[in-house]
Short mmCIF file of C-alpha atoms in Angstrom, two decimals:
data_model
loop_
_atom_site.label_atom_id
_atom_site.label_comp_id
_atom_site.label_asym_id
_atom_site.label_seq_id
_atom_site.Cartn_x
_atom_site.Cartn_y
_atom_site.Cartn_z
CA UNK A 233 238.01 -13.60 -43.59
CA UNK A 234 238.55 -10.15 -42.95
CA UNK A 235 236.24 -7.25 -44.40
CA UNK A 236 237.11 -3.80 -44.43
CA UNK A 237 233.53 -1.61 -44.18
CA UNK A 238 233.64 2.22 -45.98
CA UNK A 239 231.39 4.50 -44.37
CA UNK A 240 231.56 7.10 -47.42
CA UNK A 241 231.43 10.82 -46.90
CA UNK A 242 233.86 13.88 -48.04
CA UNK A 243 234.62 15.40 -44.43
CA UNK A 244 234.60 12.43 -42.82
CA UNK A 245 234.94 8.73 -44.27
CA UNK A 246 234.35 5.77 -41.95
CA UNK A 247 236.85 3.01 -42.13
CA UNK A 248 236.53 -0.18 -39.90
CA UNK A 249 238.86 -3.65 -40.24
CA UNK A 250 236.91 -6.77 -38.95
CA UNK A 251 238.08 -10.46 -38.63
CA UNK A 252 235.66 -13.02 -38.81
CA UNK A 253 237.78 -15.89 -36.14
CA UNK A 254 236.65 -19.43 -35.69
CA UNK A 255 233.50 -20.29 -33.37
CA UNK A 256 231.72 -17.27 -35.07
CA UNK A 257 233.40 -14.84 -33.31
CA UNK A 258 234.07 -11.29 -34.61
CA UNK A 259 237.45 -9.18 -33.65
CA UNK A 260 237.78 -5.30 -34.51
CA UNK A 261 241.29 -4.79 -36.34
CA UNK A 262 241.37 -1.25 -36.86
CA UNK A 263 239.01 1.53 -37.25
CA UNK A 264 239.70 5.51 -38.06
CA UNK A 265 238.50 8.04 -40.19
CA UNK A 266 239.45 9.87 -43.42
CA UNK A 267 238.87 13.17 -43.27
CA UNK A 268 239.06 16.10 -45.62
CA UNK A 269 239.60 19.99 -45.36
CA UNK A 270 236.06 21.45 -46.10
CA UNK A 271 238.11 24.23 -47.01
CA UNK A 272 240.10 22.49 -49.87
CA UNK A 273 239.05 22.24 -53.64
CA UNK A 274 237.16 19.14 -54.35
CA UNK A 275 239.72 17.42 -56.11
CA UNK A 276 242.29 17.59 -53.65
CA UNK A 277 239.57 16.81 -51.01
CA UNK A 278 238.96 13.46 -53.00
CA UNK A 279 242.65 12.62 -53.24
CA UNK A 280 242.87 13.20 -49.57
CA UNK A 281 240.49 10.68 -49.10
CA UNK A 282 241.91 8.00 -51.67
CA UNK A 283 245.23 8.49 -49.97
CA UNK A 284 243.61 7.39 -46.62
CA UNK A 285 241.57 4.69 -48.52
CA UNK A 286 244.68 2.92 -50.09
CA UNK A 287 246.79 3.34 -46.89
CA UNK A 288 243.83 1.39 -44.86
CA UNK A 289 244.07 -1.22 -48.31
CA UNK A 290 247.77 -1.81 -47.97
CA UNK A 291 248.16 -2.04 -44.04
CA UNK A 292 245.34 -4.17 -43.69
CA UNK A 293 244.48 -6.31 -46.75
CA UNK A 294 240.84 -7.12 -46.79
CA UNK A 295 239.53 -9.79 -48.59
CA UNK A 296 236.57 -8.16 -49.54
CA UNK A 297 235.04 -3.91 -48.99
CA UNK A 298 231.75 -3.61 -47.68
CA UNK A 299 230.58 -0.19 -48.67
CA UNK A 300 227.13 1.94 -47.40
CA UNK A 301 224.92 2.34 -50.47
CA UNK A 302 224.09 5.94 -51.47
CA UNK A 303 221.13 6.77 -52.60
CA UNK A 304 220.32 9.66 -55.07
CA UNK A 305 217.39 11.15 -53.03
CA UNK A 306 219.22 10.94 -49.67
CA UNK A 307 220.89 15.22 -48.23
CA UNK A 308 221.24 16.05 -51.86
CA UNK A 309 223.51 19.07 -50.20
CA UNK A 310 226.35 16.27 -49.12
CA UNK A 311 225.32 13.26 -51.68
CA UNK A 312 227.33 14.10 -54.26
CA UNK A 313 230.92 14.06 -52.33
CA UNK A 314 229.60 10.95 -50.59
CA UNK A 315 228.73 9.20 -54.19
CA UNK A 316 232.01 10.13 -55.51
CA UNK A 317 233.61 8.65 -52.06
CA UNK A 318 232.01 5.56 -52.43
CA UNK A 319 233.36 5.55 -56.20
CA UNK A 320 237.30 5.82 -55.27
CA UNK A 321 236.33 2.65 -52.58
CA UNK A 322 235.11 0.66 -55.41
CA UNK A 323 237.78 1.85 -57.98
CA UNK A 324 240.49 1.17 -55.07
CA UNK A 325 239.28 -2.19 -54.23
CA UNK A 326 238.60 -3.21 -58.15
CA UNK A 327 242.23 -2.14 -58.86
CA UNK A 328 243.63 -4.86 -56.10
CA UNK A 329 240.96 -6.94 -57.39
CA UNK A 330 239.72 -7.26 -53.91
CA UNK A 331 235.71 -8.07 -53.93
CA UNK A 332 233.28 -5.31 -52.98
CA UNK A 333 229.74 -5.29 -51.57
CA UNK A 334 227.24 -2.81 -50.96
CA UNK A 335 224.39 -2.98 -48.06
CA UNK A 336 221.91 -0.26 -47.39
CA UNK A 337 221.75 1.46 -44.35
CA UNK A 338 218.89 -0.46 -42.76
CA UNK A 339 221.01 -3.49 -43.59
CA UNK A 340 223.69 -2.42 -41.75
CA UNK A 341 221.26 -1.70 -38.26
CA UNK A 342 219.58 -4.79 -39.03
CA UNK A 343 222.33 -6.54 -38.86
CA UNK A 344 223.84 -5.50 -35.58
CA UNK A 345 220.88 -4.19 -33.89
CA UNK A 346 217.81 -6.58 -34.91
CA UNK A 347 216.28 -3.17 -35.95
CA UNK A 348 216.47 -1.59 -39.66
CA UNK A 349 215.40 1.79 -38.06
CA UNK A 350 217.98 1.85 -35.06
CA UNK A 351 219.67 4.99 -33.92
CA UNK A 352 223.33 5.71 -33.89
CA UNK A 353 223.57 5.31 -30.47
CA UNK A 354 222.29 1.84 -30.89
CA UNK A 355 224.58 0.52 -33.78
CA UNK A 356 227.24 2.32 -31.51
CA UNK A 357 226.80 0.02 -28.21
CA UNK A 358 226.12 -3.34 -30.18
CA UNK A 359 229.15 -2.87 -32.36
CA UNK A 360 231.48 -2.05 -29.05
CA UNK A 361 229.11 -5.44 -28.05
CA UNK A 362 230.05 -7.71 -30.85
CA UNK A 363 233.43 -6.93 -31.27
CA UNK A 364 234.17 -6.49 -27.56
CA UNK A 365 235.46 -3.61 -27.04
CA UNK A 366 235.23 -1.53 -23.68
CA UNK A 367 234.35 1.67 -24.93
CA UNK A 368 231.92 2.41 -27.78
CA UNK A 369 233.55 3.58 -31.40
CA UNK A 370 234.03 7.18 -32.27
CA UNK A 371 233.91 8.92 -34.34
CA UNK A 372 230.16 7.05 -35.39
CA UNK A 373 231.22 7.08 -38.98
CA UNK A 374 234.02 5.31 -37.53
CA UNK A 375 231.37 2.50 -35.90
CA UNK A 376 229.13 2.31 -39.03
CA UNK A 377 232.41 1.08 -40.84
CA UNK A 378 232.84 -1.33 -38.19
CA UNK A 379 228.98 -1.90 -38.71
CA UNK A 380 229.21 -2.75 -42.25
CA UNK A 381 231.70 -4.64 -41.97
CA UNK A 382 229.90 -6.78 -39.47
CA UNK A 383 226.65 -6.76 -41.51
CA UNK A 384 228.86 -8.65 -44.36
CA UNK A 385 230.55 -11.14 -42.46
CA UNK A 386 227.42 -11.91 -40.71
CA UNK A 387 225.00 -11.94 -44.17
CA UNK A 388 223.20 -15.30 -44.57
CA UNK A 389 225.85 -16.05 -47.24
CA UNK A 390 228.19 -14.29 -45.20
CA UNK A 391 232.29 -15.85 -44.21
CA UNK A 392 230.89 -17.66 -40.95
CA UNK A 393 227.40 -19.01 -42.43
CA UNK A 394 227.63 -22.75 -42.82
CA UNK A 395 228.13 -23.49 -46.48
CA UNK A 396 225.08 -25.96 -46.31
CA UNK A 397 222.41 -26.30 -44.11
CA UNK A 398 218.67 -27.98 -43.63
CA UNK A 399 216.16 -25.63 -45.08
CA UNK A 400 214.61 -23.58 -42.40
CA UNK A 401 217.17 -23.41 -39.84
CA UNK A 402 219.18 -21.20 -38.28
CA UNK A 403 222.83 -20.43 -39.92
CA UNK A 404 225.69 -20.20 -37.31
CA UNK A 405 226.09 -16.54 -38.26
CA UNK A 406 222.28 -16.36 -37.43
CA UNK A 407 222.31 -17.99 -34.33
CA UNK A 408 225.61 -15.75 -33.52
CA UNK A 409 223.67 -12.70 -34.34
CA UNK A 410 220.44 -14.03 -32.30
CA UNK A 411 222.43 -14.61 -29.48
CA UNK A 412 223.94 -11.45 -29.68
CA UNK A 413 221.03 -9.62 -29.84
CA UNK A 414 219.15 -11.95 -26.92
CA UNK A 415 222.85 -10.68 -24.99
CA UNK A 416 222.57 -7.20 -25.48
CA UNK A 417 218.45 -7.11 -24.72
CA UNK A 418 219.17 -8.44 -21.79
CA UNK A 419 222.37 -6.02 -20.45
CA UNK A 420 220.20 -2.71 -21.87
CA UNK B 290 247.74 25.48 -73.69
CA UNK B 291 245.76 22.14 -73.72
CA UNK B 292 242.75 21.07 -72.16
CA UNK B 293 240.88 17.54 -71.84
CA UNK B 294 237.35 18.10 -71.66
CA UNK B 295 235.29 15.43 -69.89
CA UNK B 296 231.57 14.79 -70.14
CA UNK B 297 231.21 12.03 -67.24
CA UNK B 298 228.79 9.28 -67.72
CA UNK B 299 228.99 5.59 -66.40
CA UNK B 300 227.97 3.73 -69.57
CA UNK B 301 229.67 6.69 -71.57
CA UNK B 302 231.64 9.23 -70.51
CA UNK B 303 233.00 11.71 -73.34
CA UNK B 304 236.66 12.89 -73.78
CA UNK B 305 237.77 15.37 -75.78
CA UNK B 306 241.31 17.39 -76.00
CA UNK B 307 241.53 20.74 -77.69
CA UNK B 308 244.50 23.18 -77.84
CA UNK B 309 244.43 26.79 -77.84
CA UNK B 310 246.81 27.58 -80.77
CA UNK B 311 248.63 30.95 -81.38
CA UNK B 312 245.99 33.40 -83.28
CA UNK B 313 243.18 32.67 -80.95
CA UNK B 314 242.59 29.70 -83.06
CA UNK B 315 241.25 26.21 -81.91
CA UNK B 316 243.06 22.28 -82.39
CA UNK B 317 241.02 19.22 -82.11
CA UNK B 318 243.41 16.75 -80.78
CA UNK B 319 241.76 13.67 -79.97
CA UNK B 320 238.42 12.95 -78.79
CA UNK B 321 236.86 9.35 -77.93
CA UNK B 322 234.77 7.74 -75.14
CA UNK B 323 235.47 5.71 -72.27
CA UNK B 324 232.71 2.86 -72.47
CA UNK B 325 232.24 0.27 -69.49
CA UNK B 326 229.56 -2.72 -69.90
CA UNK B 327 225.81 -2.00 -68.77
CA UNK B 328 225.85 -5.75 -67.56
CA UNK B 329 229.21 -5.84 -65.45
CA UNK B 330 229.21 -4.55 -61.75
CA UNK B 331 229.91 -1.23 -60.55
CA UNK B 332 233.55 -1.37 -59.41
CA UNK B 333 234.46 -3.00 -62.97
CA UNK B 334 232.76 -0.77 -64.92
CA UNK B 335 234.08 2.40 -62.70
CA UNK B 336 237.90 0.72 -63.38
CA UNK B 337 237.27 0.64 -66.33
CA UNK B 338 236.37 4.04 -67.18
CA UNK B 339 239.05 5.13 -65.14
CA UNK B 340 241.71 3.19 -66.85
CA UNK B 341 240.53 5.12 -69.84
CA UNK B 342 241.05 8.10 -68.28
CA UNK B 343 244.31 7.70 -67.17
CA UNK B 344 245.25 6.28 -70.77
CA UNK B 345 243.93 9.65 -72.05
CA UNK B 346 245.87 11.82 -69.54
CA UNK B 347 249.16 10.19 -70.32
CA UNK B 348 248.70 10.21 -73.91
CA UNK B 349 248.00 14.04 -74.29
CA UNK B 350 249.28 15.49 -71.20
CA UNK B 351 246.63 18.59 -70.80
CA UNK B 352 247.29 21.49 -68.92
CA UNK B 353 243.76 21.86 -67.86
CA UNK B 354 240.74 18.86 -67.01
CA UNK B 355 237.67 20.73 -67.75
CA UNK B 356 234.70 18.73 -66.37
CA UNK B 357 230.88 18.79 -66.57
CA UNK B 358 229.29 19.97 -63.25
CA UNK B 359 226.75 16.93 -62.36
CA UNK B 360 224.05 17.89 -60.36
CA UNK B 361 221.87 15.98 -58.02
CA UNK B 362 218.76 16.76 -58.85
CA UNK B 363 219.13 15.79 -62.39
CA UNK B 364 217.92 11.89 -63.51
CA UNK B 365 218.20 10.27 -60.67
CA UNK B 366 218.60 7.29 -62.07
CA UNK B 367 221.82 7.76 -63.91
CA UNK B 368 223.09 10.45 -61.00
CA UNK B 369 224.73 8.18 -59.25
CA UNK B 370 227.64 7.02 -61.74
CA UNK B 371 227.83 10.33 -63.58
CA UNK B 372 228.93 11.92 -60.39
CA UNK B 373 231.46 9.10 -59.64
CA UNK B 374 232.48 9.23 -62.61
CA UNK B 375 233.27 12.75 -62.85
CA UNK B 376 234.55 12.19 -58.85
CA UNK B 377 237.57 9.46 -60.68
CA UNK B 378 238.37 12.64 -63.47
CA UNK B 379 238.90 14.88 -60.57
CA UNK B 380 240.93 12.33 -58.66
CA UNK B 381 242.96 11.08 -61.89
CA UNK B 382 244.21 14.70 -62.46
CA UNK B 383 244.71 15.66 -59.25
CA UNK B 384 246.91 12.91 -58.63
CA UNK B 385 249.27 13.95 -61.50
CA UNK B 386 248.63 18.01 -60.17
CA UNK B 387 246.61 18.72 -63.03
CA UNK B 388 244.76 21.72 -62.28
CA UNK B 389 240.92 21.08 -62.77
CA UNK B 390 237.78 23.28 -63.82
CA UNK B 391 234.57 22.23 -63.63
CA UNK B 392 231.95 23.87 -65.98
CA UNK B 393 228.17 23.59 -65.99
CA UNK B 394 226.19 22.48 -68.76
CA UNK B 395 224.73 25.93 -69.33
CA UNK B 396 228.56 27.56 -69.41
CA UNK B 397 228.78 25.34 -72.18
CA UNK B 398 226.83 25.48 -74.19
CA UNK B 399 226.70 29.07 -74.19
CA UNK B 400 230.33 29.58 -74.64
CA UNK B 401 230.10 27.57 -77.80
CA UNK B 402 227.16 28.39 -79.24
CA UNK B 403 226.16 31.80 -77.58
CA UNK B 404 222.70 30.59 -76.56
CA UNK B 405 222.75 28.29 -72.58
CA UNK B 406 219.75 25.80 -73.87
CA UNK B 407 221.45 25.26 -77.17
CA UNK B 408 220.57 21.30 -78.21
CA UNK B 409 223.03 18.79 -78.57
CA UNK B 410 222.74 19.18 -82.41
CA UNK B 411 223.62 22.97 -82.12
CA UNK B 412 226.36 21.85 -80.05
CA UNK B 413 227.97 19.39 -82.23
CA UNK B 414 227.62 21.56 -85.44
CA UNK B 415 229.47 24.50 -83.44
CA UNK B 416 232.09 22.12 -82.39
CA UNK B 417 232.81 20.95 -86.08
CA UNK B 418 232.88 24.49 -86.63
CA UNK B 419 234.80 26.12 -84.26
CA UNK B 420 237.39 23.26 -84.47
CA UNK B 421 237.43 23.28 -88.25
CA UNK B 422 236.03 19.61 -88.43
CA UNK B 423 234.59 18.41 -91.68
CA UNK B 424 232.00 16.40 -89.54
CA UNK B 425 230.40 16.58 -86.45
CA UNK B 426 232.00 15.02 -83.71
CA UNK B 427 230.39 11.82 -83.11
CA UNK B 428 229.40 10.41 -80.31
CA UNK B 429 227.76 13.36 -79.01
CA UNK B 430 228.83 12.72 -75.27
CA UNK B 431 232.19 13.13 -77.39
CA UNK B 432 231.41 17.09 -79.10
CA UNK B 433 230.27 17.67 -75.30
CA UNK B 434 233.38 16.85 -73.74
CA UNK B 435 235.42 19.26 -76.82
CA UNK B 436 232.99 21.77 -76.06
CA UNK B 437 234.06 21.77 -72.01
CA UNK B 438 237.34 22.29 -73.46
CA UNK B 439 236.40 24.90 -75.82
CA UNK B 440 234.03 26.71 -72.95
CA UNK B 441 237.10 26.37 -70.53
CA UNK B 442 240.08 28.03 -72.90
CA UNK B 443 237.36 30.76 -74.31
CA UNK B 444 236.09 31.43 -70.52
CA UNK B 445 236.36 35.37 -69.68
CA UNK B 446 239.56 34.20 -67.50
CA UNK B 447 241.22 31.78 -70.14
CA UNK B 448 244.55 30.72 -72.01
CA UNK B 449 243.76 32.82 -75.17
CA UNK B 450 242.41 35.93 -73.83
CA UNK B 451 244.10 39.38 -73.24
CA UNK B 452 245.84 39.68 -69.35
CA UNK B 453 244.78 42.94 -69.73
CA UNK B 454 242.51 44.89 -71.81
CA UNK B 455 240.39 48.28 -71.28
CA UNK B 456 237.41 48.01 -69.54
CA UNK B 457 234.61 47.14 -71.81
CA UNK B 458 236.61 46.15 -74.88
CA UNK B 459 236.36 42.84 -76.02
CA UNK B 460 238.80 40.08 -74.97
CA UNK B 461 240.11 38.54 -78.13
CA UNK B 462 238.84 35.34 -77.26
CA UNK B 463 235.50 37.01 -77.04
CA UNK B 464 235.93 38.46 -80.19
CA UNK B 465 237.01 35.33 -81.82
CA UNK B 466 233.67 33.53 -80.19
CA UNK B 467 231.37 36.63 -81.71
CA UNK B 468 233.35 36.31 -84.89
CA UNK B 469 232.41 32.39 -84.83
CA UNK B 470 229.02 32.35 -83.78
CA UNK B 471 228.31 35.07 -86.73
CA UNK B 472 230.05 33.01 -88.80
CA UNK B 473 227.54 30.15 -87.69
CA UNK B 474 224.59 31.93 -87.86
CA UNK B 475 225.44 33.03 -91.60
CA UNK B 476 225.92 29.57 -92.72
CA UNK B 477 222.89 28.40 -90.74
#
């Protein structure tokens, strides 16, 4: 299963490629950034970006998008370029008929951090955490791709959840992302 | 000179194409609406209005996509789609290097009926008018999106007005709109 998380924004677009492997473990594939000339007219600032967007589709084939929900009342200065971001991922992935899901930012922390209201700094370190690498993700829209794209594989329905389970108890992903968690508590 | 006017909405989203004929005068074209299902999810519904789109570009090749400004502040509920909708027009035409304009609601309705808070049933009776329509053009999202295309070739800067004129004087295309809303006002 491999997820491909959209960090929308018009000057900078997060992009982040994660495999879900066998035992629960998570690998980072890619990561980057789209970015657009703040100087450039909207539309060509868009296409910019869906260039990027399809290039990241082709090379790495996700089976499903994971995008970060925008919300109306969020920097109404920027939220318009970011909600019309977030519409080329879903037209981009609909057109390869590739699934898409949307999580909200507190999702996306409390997924990888334990905590809905974590910092940047902290979805930074646990993503370098969970996916291993040695140095933490830049740019961070680059890491809150990576984020979301951990956030879906590891939902309780996620690709590494047990299909069927006793009621009340832990799902592997759960127990992957507990033990994660307990792991990175206990390094801070 | 031909322009596709396009009022963006996620449920509808209005299309209209109008050519600027020798004469100052005005040609309805075509005009229609791209509809996607309230109950389907956002990606489909976004592909679908964008398929429409691109049907409508490659049918009537315009010079010109005017489109309505969306701004944030306005129903938040709907806010959202509109703007990614209207972020897929920009994207569609600039793909095919279709210059784009993008005209507030205001503009609008001022350029076609002289008077920036006109209602939509002013609006649709100048559109009949101006375009020589027996009827008014139904839906309204679809007299909106002739009216962008009206407000863009009538515009101080646009297809049918004088490159030069002396200062003061009266473009022809500003003639032709003082001319029409007269016109209107007698038959009102």
């Amino acid at each position: 299963m491999r997820v491909l998380g959209v960090d929308p924004g018009l000057t900078r677009c997060g992009l982040g490629v994660v495999d879900a492997l066998p035992g629960h473990r998570l690998q980072a594939v890619w990561f980057g950034v789209a970015r657009s000339d703040a100087d450039a007219d909207v539309d060509q600032r868009l296409l910019a970006i869906e260039r990027r967007l399809e290039e990241a589709l082709e090379e790495h084939a996700p089976d499903t998008v994971a995008i970060e929900r925008v919300f109306a009342q969020h920097n109404v200065s920027t939220v318009m370029g970011t909600a019309q971001v977030a519409g080329l991922a879903l037209v981009a992935a609909a057109r390869r008929r590739i699934p898409v899901a949307v999580h909200t930012p507190s999702e996306v922390k409390a997924a990888v951090t334990g905590n809905g209201r974590a910092d940047k700094a902290q979805v930074q370190a646990m993503v370098a955490r969970l996916l291993g690498l040695e140095e933490r993700p830049k740019p961070a829209d680059a890491a809150d791709a990576l984020a979301l794209a951990i956030c879906h594989l590891w939902r309780p329905q996620g690709a590494i959840s047990a299909p069927q389970r006793p009621p009340g108890a832990l799902t592997p992903a759960q127990r992957a992302w507990a033990a994660a968690e307990q792991a990175a508590r206990r390094r801070t």
